[in-house]
Coordinates of C-alpha atoms in Angstrom, one line a residue:
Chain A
X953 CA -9.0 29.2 12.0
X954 CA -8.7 25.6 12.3
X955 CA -9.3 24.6 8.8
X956 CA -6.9 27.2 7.1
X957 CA -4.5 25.5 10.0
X958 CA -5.4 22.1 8.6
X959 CA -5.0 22.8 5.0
X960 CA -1.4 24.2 5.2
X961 CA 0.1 21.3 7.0
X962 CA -2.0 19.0 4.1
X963 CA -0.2 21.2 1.5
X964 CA 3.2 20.7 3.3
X965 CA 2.6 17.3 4.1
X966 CA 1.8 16.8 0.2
X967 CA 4.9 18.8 -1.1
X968 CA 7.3 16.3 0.9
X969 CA 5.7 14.2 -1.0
X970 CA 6.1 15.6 -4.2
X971 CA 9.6 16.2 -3.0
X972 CA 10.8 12.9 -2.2
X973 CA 13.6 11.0 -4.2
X974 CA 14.1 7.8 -3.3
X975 CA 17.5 6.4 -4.7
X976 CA 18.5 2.9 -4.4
X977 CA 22.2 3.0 -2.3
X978 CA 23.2 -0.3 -1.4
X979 CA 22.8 -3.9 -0.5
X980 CA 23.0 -5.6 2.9
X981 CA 22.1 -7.6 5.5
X982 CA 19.0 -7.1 7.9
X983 CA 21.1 -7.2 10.7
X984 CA 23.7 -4.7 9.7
X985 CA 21.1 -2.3 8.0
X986 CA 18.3 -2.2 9.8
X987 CA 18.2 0.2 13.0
X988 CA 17.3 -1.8 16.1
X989 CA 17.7 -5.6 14.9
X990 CA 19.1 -8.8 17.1
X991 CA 19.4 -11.8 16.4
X992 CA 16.0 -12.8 18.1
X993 CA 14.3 -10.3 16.2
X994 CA 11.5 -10.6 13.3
X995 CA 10.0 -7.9 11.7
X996 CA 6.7 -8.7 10.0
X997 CA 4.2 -6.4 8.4
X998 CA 1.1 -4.6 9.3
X999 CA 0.5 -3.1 12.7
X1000 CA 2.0 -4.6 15.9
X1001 CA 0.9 -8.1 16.6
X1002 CA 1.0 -10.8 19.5
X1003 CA 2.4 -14.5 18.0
X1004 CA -1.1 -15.5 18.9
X1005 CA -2.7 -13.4 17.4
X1006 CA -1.1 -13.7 14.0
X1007 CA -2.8 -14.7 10.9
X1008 CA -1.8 -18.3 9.7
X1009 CA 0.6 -17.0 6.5
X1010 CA 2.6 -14.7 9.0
X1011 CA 2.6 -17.5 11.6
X1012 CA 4.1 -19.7 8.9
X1013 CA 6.6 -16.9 7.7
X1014 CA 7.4 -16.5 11.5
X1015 CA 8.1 -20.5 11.6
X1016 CA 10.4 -20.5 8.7
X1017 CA 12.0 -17.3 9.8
X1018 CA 12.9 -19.3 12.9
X1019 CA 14.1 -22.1 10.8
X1020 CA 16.3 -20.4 8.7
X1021 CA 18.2 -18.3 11.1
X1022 CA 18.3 -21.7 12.6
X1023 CA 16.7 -20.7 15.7
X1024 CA 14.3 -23.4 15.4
X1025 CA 14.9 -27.0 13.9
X1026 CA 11.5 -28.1 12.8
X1027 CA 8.1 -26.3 12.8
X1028 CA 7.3 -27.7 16.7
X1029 CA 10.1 -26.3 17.8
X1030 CA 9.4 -22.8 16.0
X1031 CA 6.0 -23.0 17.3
X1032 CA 7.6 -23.3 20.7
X1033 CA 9.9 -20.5 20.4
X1034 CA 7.7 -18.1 18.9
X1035 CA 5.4 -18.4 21.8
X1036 CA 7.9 -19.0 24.3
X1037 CA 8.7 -14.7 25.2
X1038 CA 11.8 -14.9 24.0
X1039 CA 11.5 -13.9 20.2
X1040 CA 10.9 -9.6 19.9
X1041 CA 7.9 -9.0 17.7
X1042 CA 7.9 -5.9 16.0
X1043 CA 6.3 -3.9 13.5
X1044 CA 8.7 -3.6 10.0
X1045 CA 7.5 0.0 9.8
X1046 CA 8.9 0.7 13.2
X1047 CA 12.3 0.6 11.6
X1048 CA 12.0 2.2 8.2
X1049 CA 11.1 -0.9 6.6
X1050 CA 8.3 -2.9 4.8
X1051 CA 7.4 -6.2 4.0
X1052 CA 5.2 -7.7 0.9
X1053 CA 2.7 -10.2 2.6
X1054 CA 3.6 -11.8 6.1
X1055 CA 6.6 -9.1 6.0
X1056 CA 9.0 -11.2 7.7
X1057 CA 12.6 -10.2 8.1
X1058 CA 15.2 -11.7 10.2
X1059 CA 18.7 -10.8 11.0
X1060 CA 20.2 -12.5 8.2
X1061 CA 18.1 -11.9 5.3
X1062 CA 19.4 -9.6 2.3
X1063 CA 17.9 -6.0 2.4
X1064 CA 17.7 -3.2 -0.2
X1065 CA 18.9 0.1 1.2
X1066 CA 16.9 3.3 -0.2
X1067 CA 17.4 6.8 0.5
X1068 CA 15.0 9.8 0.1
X1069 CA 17.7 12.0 -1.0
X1070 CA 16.0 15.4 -0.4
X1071 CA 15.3 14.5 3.4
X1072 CA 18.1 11.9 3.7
X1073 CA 15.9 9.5 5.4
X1074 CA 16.2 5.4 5.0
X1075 CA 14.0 2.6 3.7
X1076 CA 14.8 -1.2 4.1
X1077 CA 13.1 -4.0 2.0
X1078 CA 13.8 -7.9 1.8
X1079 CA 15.0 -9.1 -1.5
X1080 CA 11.5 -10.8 -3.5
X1081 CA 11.4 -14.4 -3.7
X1082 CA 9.5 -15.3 -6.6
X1083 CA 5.4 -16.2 -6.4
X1084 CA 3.8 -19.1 -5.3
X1085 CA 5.8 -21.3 -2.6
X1086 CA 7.2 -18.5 -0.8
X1087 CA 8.2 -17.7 2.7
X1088 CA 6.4 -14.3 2.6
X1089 CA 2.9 -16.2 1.8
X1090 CA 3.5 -18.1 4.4
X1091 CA 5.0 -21.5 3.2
X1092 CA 8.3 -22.9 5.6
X1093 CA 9.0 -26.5 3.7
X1094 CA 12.6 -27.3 2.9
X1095 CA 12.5 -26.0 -0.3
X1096 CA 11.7 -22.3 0.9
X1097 CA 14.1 -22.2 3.3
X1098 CA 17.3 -23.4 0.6
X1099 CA 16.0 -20.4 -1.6
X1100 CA 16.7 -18.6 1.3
X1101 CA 19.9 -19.4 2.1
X1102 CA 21.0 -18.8 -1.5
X1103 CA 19.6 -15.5 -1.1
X1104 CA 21.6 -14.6 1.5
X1105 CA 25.0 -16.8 0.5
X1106 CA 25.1 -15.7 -3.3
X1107 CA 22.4 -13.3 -4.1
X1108 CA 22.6 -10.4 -1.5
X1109 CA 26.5 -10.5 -1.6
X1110 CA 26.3 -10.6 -5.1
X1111 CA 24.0 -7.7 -5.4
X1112 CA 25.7 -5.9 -3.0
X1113 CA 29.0 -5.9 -5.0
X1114 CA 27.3 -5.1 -8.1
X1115 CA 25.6 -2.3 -6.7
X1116 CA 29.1 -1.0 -5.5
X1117 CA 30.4 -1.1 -9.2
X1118 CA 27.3 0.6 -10.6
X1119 CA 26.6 3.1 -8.2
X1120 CA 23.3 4.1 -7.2
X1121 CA 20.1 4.0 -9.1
X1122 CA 17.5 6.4 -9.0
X1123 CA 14.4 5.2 -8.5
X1124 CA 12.2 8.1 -8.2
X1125 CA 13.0 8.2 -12.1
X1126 CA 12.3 4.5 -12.5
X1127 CA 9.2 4.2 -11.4
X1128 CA 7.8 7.2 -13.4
X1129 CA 9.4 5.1 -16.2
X1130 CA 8.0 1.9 -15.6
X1131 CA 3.9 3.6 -15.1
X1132 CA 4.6 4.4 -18.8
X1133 CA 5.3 0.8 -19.5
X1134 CA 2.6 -0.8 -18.2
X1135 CA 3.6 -1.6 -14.4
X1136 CA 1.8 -0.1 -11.4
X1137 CA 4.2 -0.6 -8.8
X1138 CA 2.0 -3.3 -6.7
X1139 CA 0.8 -6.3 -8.3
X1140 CA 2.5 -5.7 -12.0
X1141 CA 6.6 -5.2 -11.9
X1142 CA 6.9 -6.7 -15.4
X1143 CA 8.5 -3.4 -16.4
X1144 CA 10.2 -2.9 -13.4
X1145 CA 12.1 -5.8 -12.9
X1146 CA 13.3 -5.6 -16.5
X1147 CA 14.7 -1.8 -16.0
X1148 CA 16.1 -3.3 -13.0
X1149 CA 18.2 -6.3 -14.6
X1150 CA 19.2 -3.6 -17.9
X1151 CA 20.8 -1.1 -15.3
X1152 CA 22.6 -3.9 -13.0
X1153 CA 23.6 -6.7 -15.9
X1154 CA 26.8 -5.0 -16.6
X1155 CA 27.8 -4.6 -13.1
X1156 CA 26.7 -8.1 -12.3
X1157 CA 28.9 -9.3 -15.1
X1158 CA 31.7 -7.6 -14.1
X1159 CA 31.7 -9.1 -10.1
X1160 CA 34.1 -11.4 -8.7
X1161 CA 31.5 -14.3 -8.4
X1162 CA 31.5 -17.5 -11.0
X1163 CA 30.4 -17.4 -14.3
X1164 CA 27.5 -20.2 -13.1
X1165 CA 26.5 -17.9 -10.1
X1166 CA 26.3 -14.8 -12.0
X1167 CA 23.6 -16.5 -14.6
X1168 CA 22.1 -18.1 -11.7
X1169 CA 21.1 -14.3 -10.4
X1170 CA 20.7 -13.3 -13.6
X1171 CA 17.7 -15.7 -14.2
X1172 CA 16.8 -15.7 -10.6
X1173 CA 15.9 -12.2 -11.2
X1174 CA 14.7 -11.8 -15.1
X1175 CA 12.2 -15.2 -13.4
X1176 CA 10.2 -13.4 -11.3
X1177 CA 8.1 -10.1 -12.3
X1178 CA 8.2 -9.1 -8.6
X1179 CA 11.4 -8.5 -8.1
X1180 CA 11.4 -4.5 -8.5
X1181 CA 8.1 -4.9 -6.1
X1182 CA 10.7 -4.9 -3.4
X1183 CA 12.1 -1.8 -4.2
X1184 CA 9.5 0.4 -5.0
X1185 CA 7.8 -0.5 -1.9
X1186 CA 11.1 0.9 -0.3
X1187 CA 10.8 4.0 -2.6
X1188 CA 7.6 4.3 -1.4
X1189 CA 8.2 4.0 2.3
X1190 CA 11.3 6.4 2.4
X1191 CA 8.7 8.8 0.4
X1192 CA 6.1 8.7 3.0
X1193 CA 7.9 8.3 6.2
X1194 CA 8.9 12.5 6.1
X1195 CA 5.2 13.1 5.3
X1196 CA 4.2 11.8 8.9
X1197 CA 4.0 14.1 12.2
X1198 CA 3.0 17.2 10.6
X1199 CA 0.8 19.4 12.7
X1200 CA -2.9 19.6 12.2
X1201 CA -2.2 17.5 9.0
X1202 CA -5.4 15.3 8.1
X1203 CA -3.0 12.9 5.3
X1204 CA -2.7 9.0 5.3
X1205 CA 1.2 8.2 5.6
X1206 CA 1.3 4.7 6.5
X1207 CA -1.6 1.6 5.7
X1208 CA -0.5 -1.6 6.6
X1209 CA -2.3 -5.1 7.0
X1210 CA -1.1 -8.0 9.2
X1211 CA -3.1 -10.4 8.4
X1212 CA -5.1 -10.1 11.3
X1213 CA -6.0 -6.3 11.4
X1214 CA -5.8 -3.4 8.9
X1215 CA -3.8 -0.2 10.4
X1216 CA -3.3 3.4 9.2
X1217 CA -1.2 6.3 10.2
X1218 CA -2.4 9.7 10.2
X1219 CA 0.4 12.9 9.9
X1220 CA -0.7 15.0 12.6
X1221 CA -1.7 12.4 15.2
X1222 CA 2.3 10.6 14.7
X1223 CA 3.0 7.5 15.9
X1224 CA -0.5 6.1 17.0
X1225 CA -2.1 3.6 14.8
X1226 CA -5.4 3.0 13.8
X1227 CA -6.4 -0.5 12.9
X1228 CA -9.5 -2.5 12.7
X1229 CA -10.1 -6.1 11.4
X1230 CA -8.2 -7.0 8.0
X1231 CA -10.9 -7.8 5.4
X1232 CA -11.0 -10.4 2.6
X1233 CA -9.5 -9.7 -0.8
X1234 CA -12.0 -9.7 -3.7
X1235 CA -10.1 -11.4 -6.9
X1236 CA -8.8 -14.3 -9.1
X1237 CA -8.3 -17.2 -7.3
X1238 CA -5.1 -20.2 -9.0
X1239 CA -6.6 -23.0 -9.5
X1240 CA -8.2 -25.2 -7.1
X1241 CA -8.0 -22.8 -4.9
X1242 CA -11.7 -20.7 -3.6
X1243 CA -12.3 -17.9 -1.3
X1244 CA -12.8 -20.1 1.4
X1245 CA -9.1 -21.0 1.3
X1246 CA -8.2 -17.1 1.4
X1247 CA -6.4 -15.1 4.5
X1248 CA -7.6 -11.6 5.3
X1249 CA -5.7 -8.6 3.8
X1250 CA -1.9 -9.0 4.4
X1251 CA 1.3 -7.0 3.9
X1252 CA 3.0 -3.7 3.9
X1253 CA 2.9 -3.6 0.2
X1254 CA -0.5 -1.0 0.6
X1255 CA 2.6 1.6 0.8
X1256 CA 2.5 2.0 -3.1
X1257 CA -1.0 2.3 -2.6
X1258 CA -0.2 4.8 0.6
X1259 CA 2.3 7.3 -2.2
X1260 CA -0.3 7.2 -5.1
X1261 CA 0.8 4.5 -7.0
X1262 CA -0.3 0.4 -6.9
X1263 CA -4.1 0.7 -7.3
X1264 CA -4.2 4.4 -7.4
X1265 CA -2.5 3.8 -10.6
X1266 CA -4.2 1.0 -12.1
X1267 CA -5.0 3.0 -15.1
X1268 CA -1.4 2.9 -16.0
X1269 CA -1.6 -1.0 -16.0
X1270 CA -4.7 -2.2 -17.7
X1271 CA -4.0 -5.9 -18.2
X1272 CA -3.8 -6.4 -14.8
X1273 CA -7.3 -6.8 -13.9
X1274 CA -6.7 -10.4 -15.6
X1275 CA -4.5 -11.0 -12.1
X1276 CA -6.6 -9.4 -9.9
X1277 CA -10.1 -9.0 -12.0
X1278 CA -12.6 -6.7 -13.2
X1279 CA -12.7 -5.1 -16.8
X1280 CA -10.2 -2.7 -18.5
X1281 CA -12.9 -0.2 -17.7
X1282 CA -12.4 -0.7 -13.8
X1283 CA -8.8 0.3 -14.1
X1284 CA -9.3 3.4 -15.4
X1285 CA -11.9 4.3 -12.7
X1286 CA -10.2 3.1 -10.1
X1287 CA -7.4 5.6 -10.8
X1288 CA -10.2 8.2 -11.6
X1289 CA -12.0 7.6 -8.4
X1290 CA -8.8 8.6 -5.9
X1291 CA -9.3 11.9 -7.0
X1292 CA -11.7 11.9 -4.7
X1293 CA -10.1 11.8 -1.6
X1294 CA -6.4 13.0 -2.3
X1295 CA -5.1 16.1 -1.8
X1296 CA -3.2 16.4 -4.9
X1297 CA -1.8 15.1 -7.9
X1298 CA 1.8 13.5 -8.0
X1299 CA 4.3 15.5 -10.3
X1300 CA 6.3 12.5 -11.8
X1301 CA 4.3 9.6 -11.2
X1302 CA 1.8 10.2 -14.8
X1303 CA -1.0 7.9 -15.8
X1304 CA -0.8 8.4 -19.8
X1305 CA -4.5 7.4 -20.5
X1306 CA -5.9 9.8 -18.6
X1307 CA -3.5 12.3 -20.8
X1308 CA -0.8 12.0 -18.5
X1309 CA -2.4 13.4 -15.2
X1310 CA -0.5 12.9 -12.1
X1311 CA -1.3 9.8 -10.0
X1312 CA -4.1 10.9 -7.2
X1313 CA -1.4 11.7 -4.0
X1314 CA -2.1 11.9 -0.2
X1315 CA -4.7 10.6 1.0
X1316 CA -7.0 12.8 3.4
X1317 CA -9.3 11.4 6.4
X1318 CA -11.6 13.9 6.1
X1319 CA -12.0 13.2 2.2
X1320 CA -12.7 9.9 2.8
X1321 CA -15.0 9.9 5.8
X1322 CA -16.8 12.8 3.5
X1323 CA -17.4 10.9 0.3
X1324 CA -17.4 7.1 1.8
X1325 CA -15.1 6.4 -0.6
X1326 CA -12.4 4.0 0.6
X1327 CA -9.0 3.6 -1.1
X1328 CA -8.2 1.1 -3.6
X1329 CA -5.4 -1.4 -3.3
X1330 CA -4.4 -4.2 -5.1
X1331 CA -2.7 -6.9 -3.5
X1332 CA -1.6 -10.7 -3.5
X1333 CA -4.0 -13.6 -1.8
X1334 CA -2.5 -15.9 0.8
X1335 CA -3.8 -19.2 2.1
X1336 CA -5.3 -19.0 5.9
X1337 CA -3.3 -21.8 7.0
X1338 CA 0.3 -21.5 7.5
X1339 CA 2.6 -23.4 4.7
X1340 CA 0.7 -23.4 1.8
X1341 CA 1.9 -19.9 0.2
X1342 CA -0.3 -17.6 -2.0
X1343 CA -3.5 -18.7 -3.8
X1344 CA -4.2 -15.7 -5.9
X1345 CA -4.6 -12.0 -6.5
X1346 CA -7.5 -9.2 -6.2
X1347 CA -8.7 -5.8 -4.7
X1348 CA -9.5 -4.5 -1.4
X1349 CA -10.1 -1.7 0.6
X1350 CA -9.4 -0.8 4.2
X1351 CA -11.9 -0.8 6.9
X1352 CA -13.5 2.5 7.1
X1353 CA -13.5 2.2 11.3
X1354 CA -9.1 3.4 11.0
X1355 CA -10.6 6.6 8.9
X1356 CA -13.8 6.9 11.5
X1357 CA -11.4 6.6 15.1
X1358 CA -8.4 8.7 13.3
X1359 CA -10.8 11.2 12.4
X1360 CA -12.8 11.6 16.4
X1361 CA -9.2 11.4 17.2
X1362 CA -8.1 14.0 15.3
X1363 CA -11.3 15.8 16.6
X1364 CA -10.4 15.1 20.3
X1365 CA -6.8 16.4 20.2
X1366 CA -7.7 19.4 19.1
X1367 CA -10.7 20.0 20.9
X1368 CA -8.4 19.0 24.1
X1369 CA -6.0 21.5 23.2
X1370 CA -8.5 24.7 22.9
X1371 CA -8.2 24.6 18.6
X1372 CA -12.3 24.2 18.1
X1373 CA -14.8 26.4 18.9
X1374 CA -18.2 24.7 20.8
X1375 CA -20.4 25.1 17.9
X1376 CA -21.1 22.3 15.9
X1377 CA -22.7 22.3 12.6
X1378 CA -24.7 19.8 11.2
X1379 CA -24.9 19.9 8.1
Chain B
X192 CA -47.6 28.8 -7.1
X193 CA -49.6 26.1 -8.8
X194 CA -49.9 28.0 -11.8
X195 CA -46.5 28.5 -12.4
X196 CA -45.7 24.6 -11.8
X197 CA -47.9 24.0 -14.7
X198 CA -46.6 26.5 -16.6
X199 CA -42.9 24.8 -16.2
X200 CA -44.4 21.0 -17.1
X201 CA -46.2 22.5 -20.0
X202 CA -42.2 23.4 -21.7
X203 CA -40.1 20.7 -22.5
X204 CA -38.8 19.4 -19.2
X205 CA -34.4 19.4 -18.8
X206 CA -33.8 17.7 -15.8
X207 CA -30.4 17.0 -13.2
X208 CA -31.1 14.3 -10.9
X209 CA -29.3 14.3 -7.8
X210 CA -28.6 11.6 -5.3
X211 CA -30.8 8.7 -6.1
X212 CA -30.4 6.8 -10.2
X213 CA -33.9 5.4 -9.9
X214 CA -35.4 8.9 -10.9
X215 CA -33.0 9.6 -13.8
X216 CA -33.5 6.2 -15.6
X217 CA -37.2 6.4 -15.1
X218 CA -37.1 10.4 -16.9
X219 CA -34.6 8.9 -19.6
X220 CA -37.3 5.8 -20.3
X221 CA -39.6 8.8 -20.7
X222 CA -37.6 10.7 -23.4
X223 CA -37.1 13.4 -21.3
X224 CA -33.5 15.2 -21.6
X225 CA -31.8 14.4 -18.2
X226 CA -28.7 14.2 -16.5
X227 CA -27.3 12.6 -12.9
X228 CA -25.1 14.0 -10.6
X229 CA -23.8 11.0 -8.0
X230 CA -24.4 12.8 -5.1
X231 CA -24.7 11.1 -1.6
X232 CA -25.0 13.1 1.8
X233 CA -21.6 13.6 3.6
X234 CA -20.6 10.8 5.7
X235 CA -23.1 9.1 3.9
X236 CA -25.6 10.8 6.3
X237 CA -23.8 9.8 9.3
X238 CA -24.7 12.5 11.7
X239 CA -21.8 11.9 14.6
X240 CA -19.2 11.6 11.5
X241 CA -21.0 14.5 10.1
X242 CA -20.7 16.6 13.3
X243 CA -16.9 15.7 13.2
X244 CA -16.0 17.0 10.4
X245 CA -17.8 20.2 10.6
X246 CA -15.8 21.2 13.5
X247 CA -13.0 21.1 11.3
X248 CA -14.2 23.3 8.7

């Protein structure tokens, strides 16, 4: 039987899951780390996308990128370049990686290195930059792209070294610490960041850099609540990726948003994506700023979201519906509502208000197509037009048309292959 | 038949509402003991997305 088929590979595709533990190993640099870079290479997030087709934040990332690898000398020149063939455009999660917002990485830029221990797999992540003015919301001025080559001149190599005094940290652990403090995982880090700087301070302290360049990182760090976004979106990545190409398995392991479109992954249909068009965040906008102003859905960061935490653990972060709006109340449904269409409950990741029940885990097509519920993600707003950077925070949820086409997909391949029987039964 | 509906409206009435809230709000304006169950067709009634996922059952 088909469905007793379908509901083993869901309960193995759920238990690598469960099994996963992602540990921090390293720093480095993009073009050292990450399988399949060049020099002409940018990553950027979301499913595969053309240079013209790209949403105005990523084609300002992508502008900057070229700027600071100092491919490009000014923004016409970028522009030039970017549309000129000789720049690869890829996906990041074609090479273990994600990307928060326009996802852009290039050769140069610091990564985090994170390895699923139990299936010794690898996740890459950029270091996070901060909020507001920032390359990954799409803003290239002069002042983006100095940050940047701090990053990569003092931070990375000083993160790297302290990481090789301190060893390797397991985040697995951390981030069913940090859902006790308050932090989601997605749009509130506070927690996060600060576990973060307590276990790396020492080592930091005790690398070969300048005293002025070591509280430089320090506050670099400790100034921006986002900084441990960047690695559990890793975590979450190097969680998921062993969950995908599981036979007859109906689970979610990758969603992703460019910008432009809105893709998912499905287990048992591997590498093919299913997108449709990226839809408008709902949420708190800084001020001066309106909806009209506002990109469509962007980034990789929907991976929290993707393992069962970010919005699918909103309960565990109340206050943050004063980023992204809504009442205290919404937060706890939110979480409550996944149940819905998961297949099971995560075994570390706990949401204390709901008397500690595990965070709803693995998403299921045929759940969602069943109840029409989508899945709820919480997630930064960026302006439409390239170098402005982000303009505020809310909640969406994907296009049901990449459930709908996965599921006839799903249908199809095994109908093709002899699995079904010819009756069909409405019901 | 008809007897035995008038028999049941003669006793005190305890109601579950499925699908649509207009019904249970209107009972509960009434006084009478009620409760709603969300319920909404699969697929939302969709009947190709329907048919899809009852071949897979």
């Amino acid at each position: 039987m088909v469905a007793e088929k379908i509901a083993n590979a869901n309960k193995e595709a759920l238990q690598r899951i469960l099994n996963a533990r992602p540990v921090l190993v390293r720093a480095g640099k993009a073009g050292d780390e990450i399988p399949g870079m060049t020099r002409k290479t940018i990553l950027h997030s979301g499913p595969p996308v053309s240079w013209e087709r790209m949403s105005g934040p990523q084609k300002g990332a992508v502008i900057g990128g070229l700027i600071y690898e100092r491919l490009a000398s000014n923004e016409e020149e970028a522009r030039a370049l970017a549309a000129s063939g000789e720049i690869i455009f890829d996906s990041c999660h074609h090479h273990n990686t994600v990307g928060p917002m326009a996802g852009i990485v290039t050769y140069s830029m610091p990564v985090w290195v994170v390895e699923n221990k139990t299936y010794g797999n690898f996740a890459y992540c950029t270091f996070n930059e901060g909020l507001g003015k920032v390359l990954r919301m799409g803003a290239f001025s002069d002042d983006v792209i100095k940050r940047l080559d701090w990053m990569e001149n003092t931070l990375g190599p000083l993160i790297k070294e302290a990481l090789e005094i301190k060893g390797e940290i397991d985040l697995k652990a951390m981030i069913a610490q940090v859902l006790q403090m308050g932090d989601e995982g997605h749009n509130r880090n506070r927690a996060g960041t600060s576990l973060l700087i307590r276990e790396l301070a020492p080592a930091i302290i005790r690398t070969k850099f300048s005293d002025e360049e070591k509280v430089e990182v320090l506050n670099f760090l400790n100034g921006n609540d986002h900084t441990f976004l960047n690695l559990s979106m890793p975590a979450c990545k190097c969680t998921m990726d062993p969950a995908g190409g599981i036979k007859y398995s109906t689970l979610v392991y990758i969603m992703s948003r460019n910008g432009t479109d809105f893709g998912i992954k499905v287990s048992g249909l591997g590498d093919r994506w299913f997108t449709a068009p990226a839809e408008i965040v709902k949420g708190l906008y800084f001020p001066g700023f309106t909806e009209e102003d506002a990109n469509p859905d962007i980034g990789d960061s929907c991976i929290t979201e993707t393992a069962g935490i970010g919005g699918f653990a909103m309960a565990c972060a109340i206050p943050i519906v004063q980023f992204v709006g809504g009442e205290a109340r919404d937060a706890i449904d939110y979480s409550r509502q996944m149940y819905e269409i998961t297949e099971g409950e995560n075994n570390v990741y706990k949401i204390p208000v709901l008397g500690f029940r595990g965070t709803a885990t693995g998403i299921d097509i045929q759940k969602v197509i069943e109840t029409g519920i989508r899945p709820i993600i919480n997630t930064g707003i960026a302006h439409k037009k390239p170098g402005v950077g982000q303009v505020g925070a809310g909640l969406v949820r994907p296009p049901m048309k990449c459930f709908e086409d996965a599921l006839e997909a799903f249908v199809e391949e095994l109908e093709a292959e002899g699995e079904l029987s010819e009756e069909i039964n409405n019901y | 038949m008809l007897a035995k509906v008038n028999e049941l409206f003669n006793k005190e009435l305890k109601v579950i509402n499925m699908g649509l809230e207009y019904f249970y709000n209107d009972l509960k304006e009434q006084k009478v003991k009620v409760i709603h169950v969300d319920w909404k067709p699969a697929a939302g009634g969709d009947k190709k997305l329907s048919s899809l996922l009852s071949r897979l059952k």
